[in-house]
Coordinates of C-alpha atoms in Angstrom, one line a residue:
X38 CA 0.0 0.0 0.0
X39 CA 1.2 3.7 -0.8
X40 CA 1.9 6.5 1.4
X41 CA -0.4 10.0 0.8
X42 CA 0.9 12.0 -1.8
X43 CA 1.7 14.5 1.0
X44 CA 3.8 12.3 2.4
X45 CA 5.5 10.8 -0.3
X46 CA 7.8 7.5 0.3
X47 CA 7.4 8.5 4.3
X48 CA 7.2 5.8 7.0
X49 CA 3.6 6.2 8.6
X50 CA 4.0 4.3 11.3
X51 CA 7.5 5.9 12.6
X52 CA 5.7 9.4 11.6
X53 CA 2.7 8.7 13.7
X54 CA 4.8 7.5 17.1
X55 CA 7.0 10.2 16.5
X56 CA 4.1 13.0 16.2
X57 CA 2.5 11.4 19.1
X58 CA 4.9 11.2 21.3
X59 CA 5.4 15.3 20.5
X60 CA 1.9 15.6 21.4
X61 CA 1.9 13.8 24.8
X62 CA 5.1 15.8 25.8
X63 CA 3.1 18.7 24.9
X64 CA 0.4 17.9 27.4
X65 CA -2.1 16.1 24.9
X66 CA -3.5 13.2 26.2
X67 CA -3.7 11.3 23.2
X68 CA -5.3 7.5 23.8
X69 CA -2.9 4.0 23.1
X70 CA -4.8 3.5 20.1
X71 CA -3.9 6.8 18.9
X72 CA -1.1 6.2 16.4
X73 CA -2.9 3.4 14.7
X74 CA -5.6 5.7 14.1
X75 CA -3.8 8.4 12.8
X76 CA -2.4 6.1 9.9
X77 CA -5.5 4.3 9.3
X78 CA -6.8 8.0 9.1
X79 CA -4.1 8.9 6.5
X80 CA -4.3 6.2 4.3
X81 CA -8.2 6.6 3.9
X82 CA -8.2 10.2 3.8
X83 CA -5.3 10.4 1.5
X84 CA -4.2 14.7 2.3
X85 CA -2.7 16.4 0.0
X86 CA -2.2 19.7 1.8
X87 CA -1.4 20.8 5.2
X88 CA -4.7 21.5 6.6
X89 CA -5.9 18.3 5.6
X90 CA -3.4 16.7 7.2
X91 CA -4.0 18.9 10.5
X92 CA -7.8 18.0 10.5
X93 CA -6.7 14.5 10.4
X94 CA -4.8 14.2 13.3
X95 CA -7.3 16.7 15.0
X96 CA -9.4 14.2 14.5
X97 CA -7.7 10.5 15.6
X98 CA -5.5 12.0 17.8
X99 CA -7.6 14.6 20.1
X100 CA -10.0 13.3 22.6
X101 CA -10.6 16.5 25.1
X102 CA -11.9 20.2 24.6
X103 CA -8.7 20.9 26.7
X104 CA -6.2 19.8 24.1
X105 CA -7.1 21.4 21.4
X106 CA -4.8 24.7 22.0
X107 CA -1.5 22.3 22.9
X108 CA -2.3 20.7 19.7
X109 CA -2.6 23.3 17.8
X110 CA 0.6 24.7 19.4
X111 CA 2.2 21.3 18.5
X112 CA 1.1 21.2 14.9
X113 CA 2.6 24.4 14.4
X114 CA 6.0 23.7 16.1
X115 CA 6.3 20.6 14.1
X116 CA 4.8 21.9 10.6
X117 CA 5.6 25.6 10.5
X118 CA 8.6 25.3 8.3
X119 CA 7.6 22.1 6.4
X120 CA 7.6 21.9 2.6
X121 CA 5.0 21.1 0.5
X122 CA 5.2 18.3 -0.4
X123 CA 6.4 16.9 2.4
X124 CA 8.9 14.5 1.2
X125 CA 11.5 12.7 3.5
X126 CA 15.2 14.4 3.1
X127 CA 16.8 11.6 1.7
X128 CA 14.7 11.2 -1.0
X129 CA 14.9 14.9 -2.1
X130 CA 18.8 14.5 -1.6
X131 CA 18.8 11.8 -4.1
X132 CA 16.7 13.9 -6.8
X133 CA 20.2 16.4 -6.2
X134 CA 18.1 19.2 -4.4
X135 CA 20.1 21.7 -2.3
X136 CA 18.4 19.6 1.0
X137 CA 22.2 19.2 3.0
X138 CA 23.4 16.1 4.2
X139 CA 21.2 13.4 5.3
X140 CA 20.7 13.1 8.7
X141 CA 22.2 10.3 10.4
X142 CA 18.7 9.6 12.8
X143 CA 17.1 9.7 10.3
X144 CA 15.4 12.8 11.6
X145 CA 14.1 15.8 8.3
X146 CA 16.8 18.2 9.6
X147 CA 20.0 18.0 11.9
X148 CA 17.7 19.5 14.7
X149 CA 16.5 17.1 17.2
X150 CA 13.5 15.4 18.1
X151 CA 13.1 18.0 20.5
X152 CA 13.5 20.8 18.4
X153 CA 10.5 19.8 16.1
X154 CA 11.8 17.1 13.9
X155 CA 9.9 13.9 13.0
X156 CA 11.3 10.9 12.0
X157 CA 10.7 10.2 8.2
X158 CA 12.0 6.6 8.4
X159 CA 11.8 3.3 10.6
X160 CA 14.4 4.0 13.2
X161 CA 16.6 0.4 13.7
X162 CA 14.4 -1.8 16.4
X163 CA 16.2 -1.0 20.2
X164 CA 14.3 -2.1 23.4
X165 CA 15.9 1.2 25.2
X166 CA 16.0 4.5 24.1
X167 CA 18.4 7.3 25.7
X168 CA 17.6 10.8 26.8
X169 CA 20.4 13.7 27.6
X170 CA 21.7 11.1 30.3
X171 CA 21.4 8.1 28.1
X172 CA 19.6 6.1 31.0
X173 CA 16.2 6.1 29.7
X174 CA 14.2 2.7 29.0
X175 CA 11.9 2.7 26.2
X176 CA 8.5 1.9 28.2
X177 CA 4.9 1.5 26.6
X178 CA 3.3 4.5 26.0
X179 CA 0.3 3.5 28.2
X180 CA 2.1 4.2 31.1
X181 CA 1.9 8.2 32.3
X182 CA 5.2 10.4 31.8
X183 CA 5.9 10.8 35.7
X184 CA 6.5 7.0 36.0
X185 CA 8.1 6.1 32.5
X186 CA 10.9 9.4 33.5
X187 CA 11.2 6.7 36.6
X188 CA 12.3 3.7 34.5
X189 CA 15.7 3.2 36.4
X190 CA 14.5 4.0 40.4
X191 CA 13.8 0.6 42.2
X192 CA 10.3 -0.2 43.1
X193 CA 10.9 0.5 46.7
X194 CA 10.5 4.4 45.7
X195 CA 7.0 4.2 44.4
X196 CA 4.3 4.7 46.1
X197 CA 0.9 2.3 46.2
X198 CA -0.8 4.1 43.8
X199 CA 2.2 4.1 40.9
X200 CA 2.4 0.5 42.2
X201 CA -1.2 -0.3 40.8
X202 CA -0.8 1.5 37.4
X203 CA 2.3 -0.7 36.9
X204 CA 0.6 -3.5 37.8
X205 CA -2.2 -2.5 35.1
X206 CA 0.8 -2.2 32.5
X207 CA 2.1 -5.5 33.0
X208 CA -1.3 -7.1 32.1
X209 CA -0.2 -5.5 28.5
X210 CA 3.5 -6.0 29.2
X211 CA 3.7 -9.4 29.4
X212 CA 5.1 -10.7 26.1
X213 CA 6.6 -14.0 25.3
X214 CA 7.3 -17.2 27.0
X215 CA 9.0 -20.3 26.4
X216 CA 7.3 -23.1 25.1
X217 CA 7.7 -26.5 24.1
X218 CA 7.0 -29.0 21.4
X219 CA 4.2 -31.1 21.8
X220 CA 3.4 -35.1 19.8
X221 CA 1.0 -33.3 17.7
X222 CA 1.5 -31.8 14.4
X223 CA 0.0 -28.1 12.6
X224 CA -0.3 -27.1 9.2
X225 CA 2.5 -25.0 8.3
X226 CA 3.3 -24.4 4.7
X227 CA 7.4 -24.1 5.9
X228 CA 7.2 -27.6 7.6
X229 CA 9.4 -30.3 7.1
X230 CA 6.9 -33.6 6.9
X231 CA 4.0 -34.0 4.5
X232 CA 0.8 -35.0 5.3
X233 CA 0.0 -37.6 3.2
X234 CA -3.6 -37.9 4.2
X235 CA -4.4 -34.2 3.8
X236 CA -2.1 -34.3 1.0
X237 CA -4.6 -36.8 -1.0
X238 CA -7.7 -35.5 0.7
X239 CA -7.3 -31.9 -1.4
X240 CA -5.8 -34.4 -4.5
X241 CA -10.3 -35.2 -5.1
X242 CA -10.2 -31.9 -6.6
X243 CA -7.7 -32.4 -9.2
X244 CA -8.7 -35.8 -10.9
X245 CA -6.0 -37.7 -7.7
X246 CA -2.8 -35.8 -8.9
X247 CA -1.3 -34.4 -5.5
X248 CA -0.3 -31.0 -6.7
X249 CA -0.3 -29.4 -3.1
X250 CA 1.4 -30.9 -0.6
X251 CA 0.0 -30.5 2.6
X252 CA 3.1 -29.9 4.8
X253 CA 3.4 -30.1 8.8
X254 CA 5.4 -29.2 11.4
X255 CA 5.3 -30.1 15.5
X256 CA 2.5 -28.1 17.3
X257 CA 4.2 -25.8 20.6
X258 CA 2.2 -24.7 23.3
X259 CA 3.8 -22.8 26.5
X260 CA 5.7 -23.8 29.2
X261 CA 3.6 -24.3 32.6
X262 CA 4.5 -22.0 34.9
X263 CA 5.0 -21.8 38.5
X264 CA 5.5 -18.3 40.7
X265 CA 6.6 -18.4 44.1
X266 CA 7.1 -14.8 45.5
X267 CA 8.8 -14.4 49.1
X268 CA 6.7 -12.3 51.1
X269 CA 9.3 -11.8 54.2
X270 CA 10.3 -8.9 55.8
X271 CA 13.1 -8.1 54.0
X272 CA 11.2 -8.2 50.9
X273 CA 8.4 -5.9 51.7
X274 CA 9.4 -3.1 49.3
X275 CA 9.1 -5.4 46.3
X276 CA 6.3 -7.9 47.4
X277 CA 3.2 -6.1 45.9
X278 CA 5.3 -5.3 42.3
X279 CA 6.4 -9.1 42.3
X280 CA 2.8 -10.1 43.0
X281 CA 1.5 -8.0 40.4
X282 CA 3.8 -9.4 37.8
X283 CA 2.4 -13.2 38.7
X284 CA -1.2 -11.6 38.7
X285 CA -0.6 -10.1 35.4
X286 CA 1.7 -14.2 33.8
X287 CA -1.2 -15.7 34.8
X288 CA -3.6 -13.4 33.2
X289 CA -2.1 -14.2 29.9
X290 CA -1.2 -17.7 29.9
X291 CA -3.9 -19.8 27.4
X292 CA -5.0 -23.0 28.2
X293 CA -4.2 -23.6 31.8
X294 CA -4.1 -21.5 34.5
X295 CA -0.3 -21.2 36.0
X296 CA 0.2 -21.9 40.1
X297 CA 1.4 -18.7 42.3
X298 CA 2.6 -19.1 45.5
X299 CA 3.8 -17.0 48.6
X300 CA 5.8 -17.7 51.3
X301 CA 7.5 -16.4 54.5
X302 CA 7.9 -19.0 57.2
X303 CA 5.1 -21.4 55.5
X304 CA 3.9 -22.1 51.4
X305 CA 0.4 -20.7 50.5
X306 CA -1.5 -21.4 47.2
X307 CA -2.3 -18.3 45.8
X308 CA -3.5 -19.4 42.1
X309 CA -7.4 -18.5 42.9
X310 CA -7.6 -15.7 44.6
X311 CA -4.8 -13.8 42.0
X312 CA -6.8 -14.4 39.1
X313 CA -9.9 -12.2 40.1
X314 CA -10.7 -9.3 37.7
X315 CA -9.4 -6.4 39.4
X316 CA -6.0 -6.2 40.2
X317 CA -6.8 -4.2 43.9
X318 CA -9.3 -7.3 44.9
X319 CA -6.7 -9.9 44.4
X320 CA -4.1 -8.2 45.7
X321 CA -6.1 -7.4 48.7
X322 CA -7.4 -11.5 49.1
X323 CA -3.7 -12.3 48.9
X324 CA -2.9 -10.2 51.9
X325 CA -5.6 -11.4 54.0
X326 CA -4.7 -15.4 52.7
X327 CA -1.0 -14.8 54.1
X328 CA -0.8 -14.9 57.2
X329 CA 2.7 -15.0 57.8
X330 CA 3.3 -12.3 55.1
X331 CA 6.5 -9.7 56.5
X332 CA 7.9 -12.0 59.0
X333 CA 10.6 -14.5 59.3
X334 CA 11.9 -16.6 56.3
X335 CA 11.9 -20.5 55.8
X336 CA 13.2 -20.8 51.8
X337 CA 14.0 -23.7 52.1
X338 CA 11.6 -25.5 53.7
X339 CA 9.0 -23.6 51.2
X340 CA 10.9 -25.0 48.3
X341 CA 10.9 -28.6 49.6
X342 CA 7.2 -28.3 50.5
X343 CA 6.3 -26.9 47.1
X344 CA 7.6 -30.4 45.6
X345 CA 5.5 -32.1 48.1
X346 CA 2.1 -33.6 46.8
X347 CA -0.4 -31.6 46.3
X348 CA 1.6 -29.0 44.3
X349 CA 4.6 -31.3 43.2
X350 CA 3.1 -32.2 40.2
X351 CA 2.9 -29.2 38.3
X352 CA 6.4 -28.4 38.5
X353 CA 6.8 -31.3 35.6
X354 CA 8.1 -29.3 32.7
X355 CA 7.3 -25.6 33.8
X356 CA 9.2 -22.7 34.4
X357 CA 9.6 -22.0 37.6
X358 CA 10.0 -18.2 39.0
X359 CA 11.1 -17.4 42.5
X360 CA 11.2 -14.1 43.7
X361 CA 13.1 -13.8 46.8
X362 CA 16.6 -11.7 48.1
X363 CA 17.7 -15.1 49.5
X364 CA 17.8 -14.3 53.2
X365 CA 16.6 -17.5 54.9
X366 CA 16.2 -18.6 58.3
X367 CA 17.5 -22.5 57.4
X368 CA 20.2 -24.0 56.8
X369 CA 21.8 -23.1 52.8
X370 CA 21.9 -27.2 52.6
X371 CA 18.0 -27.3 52.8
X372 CA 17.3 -25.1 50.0
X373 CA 20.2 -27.4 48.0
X374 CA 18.9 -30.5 48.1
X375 CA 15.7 -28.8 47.7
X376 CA 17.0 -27.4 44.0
X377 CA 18.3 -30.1 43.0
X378 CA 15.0 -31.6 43.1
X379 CA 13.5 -29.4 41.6
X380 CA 16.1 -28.9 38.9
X381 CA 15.3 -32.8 38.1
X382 CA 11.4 -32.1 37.6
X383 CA 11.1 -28.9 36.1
X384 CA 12.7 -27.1 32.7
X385 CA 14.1 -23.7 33.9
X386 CA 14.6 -22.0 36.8
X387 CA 14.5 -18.0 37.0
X388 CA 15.6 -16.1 40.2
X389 CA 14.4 -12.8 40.9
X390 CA 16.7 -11.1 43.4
X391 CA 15.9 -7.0 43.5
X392 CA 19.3 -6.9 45.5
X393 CA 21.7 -8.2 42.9
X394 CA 20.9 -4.6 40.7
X395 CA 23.5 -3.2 43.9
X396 CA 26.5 -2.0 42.5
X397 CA 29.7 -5.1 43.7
X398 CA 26.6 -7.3 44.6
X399 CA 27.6 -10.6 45.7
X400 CA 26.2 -13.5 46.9
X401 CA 27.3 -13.4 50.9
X402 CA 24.1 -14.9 51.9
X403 CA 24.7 -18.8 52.3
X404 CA 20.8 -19.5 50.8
X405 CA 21.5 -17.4 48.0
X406 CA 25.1 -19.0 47.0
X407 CA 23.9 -22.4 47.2
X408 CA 20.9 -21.7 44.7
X409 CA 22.5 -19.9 41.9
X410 CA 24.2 -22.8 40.4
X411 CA 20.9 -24.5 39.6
X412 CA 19.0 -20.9 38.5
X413 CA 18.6 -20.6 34.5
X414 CA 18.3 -17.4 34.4
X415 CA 19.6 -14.6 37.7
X416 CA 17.9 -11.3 37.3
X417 CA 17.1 -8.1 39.6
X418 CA 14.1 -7.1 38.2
X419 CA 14.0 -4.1 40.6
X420 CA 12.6 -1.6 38.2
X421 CA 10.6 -1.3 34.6
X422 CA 14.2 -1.3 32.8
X423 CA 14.7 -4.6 35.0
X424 CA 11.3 -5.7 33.9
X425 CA 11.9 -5.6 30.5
X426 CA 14.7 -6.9 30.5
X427 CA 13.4 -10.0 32.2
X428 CA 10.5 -10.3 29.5
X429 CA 13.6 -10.2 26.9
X430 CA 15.2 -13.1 28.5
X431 CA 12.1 -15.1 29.3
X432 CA 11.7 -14.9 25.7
X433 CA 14.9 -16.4 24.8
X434 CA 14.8 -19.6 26.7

């Protein structure tokens, strides 16, 4: 499909995130959906002049009465010295027009972003963008501006109710998990093995001559998973963020519902009451299940008791998160021998430990050195940076 003849050869969905994200620095609250709307809007309404293409972002991208004069402020910082048409640099550079060097962010002038330039090209994929300090991660969009400029601070900075709007996030957050392959085969037109009976079924409609082959390839499904989040004293500041996360993996797991557990001094089964509707309620019923929430620590013993019947069972195959700093009140050979159990029955292990993001962390408690030879994957997790970068990793098992 074309671009508008206004915006000849231009990337419209790098031109739409980059005009939104003007906007919402600007102070318009434009809606997630926004930038999808924006293009869908320019590729029906095809503008061919400025004011056409004002009305259409007017349009898709303002929801409130309010806005209206930051947008228009906006639209003029971005558009007042735009050129009709508007054609992307490097393309006028290669007609030989007096347009200067190409930019090398592919950005319409050397100015920055900041300065009123749009991107007129796909920028290369990153999964963190950098700011004057370089430290910024790139967050989702749906999160407001005074906890995405928070990306690096550890969770035990924020305050309940930034708490909950992450939580909300993660539902969307969550991305991929690892899977496995299953007896059963799928349709895939890139599969290795031919299915001779579907092959020959679609053969009745060319007088028996097999002139598509029906090809197949092993069906995958995810990885069960099984979240254990230490509720202890010690890790009070991260508790409710942790919990959220398992609310928010179990949300978006198909086909089974994943096991989460908490512990302090004793294991509790927290797989019903975290997948109720509202994030609030079920992190309010998994308060009031805990008993022994913000006290001593038996890791250990949790762990061996988690392999115990009933629960033992669903560790066959999963992915297995703990969440814990490692402080625990048994002895370091307890939680190995635990492990190593666990290690037998279940495909990965992923430790969550919001204290190994300290600067020379290393791992003096005796708990926490005995475990990391059997964990997978070792990660701090300790802020949305941390977050994503777990998601990346997750995804790559």
């Amino acid at each position: 499909m074309t671009s508008p003849a206004l915006l000849r050869g231009v990337d419209l969905a790098a031109f739409a995130a980059a005009l939104v994200a003007r906007l919402r620095a600007g102070g318009v609250a434009v809606a997630a959906s926004g930038p999808a709307a924006f293009v869908a809007a320019m590729r029906e309404l095809v503008p061919t002049s400025r004011i056409q293409l004002y009305w259409a972002a007017r349009l898709a991208l303002v929801n409130r009465v309010e806005d209206l004069s930051a947008f228009d402020a906006v639209f003029e910082a971005v558009f007042a010295d735009a050129v009709l048409p508007i054609d992307p640099i490097s393309l006028r550079a290669q007609r030989g027009s007096a347009a200067g060097p190409v930019p090398a962010a592919g950005y319409r002038d050397a100015a920055a972003p900041e300065a009123g330039g749009l991107p007129w090209t796909t920028r290369p994929p990153s999964l963190r963008t950098t700011d004057a300090r370089g430290d910024a991660a790139a967050i989702p969009d749906v999160l407001p501006s005074r906890i995405v400029a928070r990306a690096e601070e550890r969770f035990e900075k924020f305050d309940d109710a930034d708490l909950r709007v992450i939580g909300t996030w993660l539902e969307q957050a969550v991305g991929l998990w690892p899977t496995r392959r299953t007896m059963r085969a799928e349709t895939n037109r890139h599969g290795k093995r031919i299915d001779l009976r579907a092959t020959m079924r679609g053969a009745r409609t060319t007088g028996w001559e097999p002139v598509v082959l029906t090809q197949t390839r092993p069906r995958r499904r995810r990885r069960r998973l099984v979240l254990v989040c230490d509720v202890s004293r010690s890790m009070q500041p991260y508790a409710a963020i942790y919990l959220h996360l398992m609310r928010a993996t179990a949300l978006r797991q198909a086909g089974f519902r994943p096991e989460v557990f908490a512990f302090s001094t004793t294991l509790t089964r927290l797989t019903a009451v975290m997948a109720h509707r509202s994030p609030e309620t079920a992190l309010t019923k998994a308060n009031a299940k805990v008993t022994d929430r913000y006290g001593g620590t038996h890791l250990g013993g949790a762990i061996a008791e988690l392999l115990a019947p009933p629960h033992g069972a669903a560790l066959r195959g999963a992915v297995v998160m703990i969440a814990s700093d490692g402080w625990d009140s048994d002895p370091p050979e307890d939680l190995e021998r635990a492990l190593a159990r666990l290690k037998r029955r279940a495909a990965q292990l992923v430790w969550l430990n919001p204290r190994a993001a300290a600067p020379g962390f290393r791992p003096l408690a005796g708990s926490m050195a005995a475990a990391l030879p059997f964990c997978d994957l070792f990660l701090p997790a300790h802020s949305l940076s941390g977050l994503r970068e777990l998601f990346a990793a997750l995804a790559a098992l």
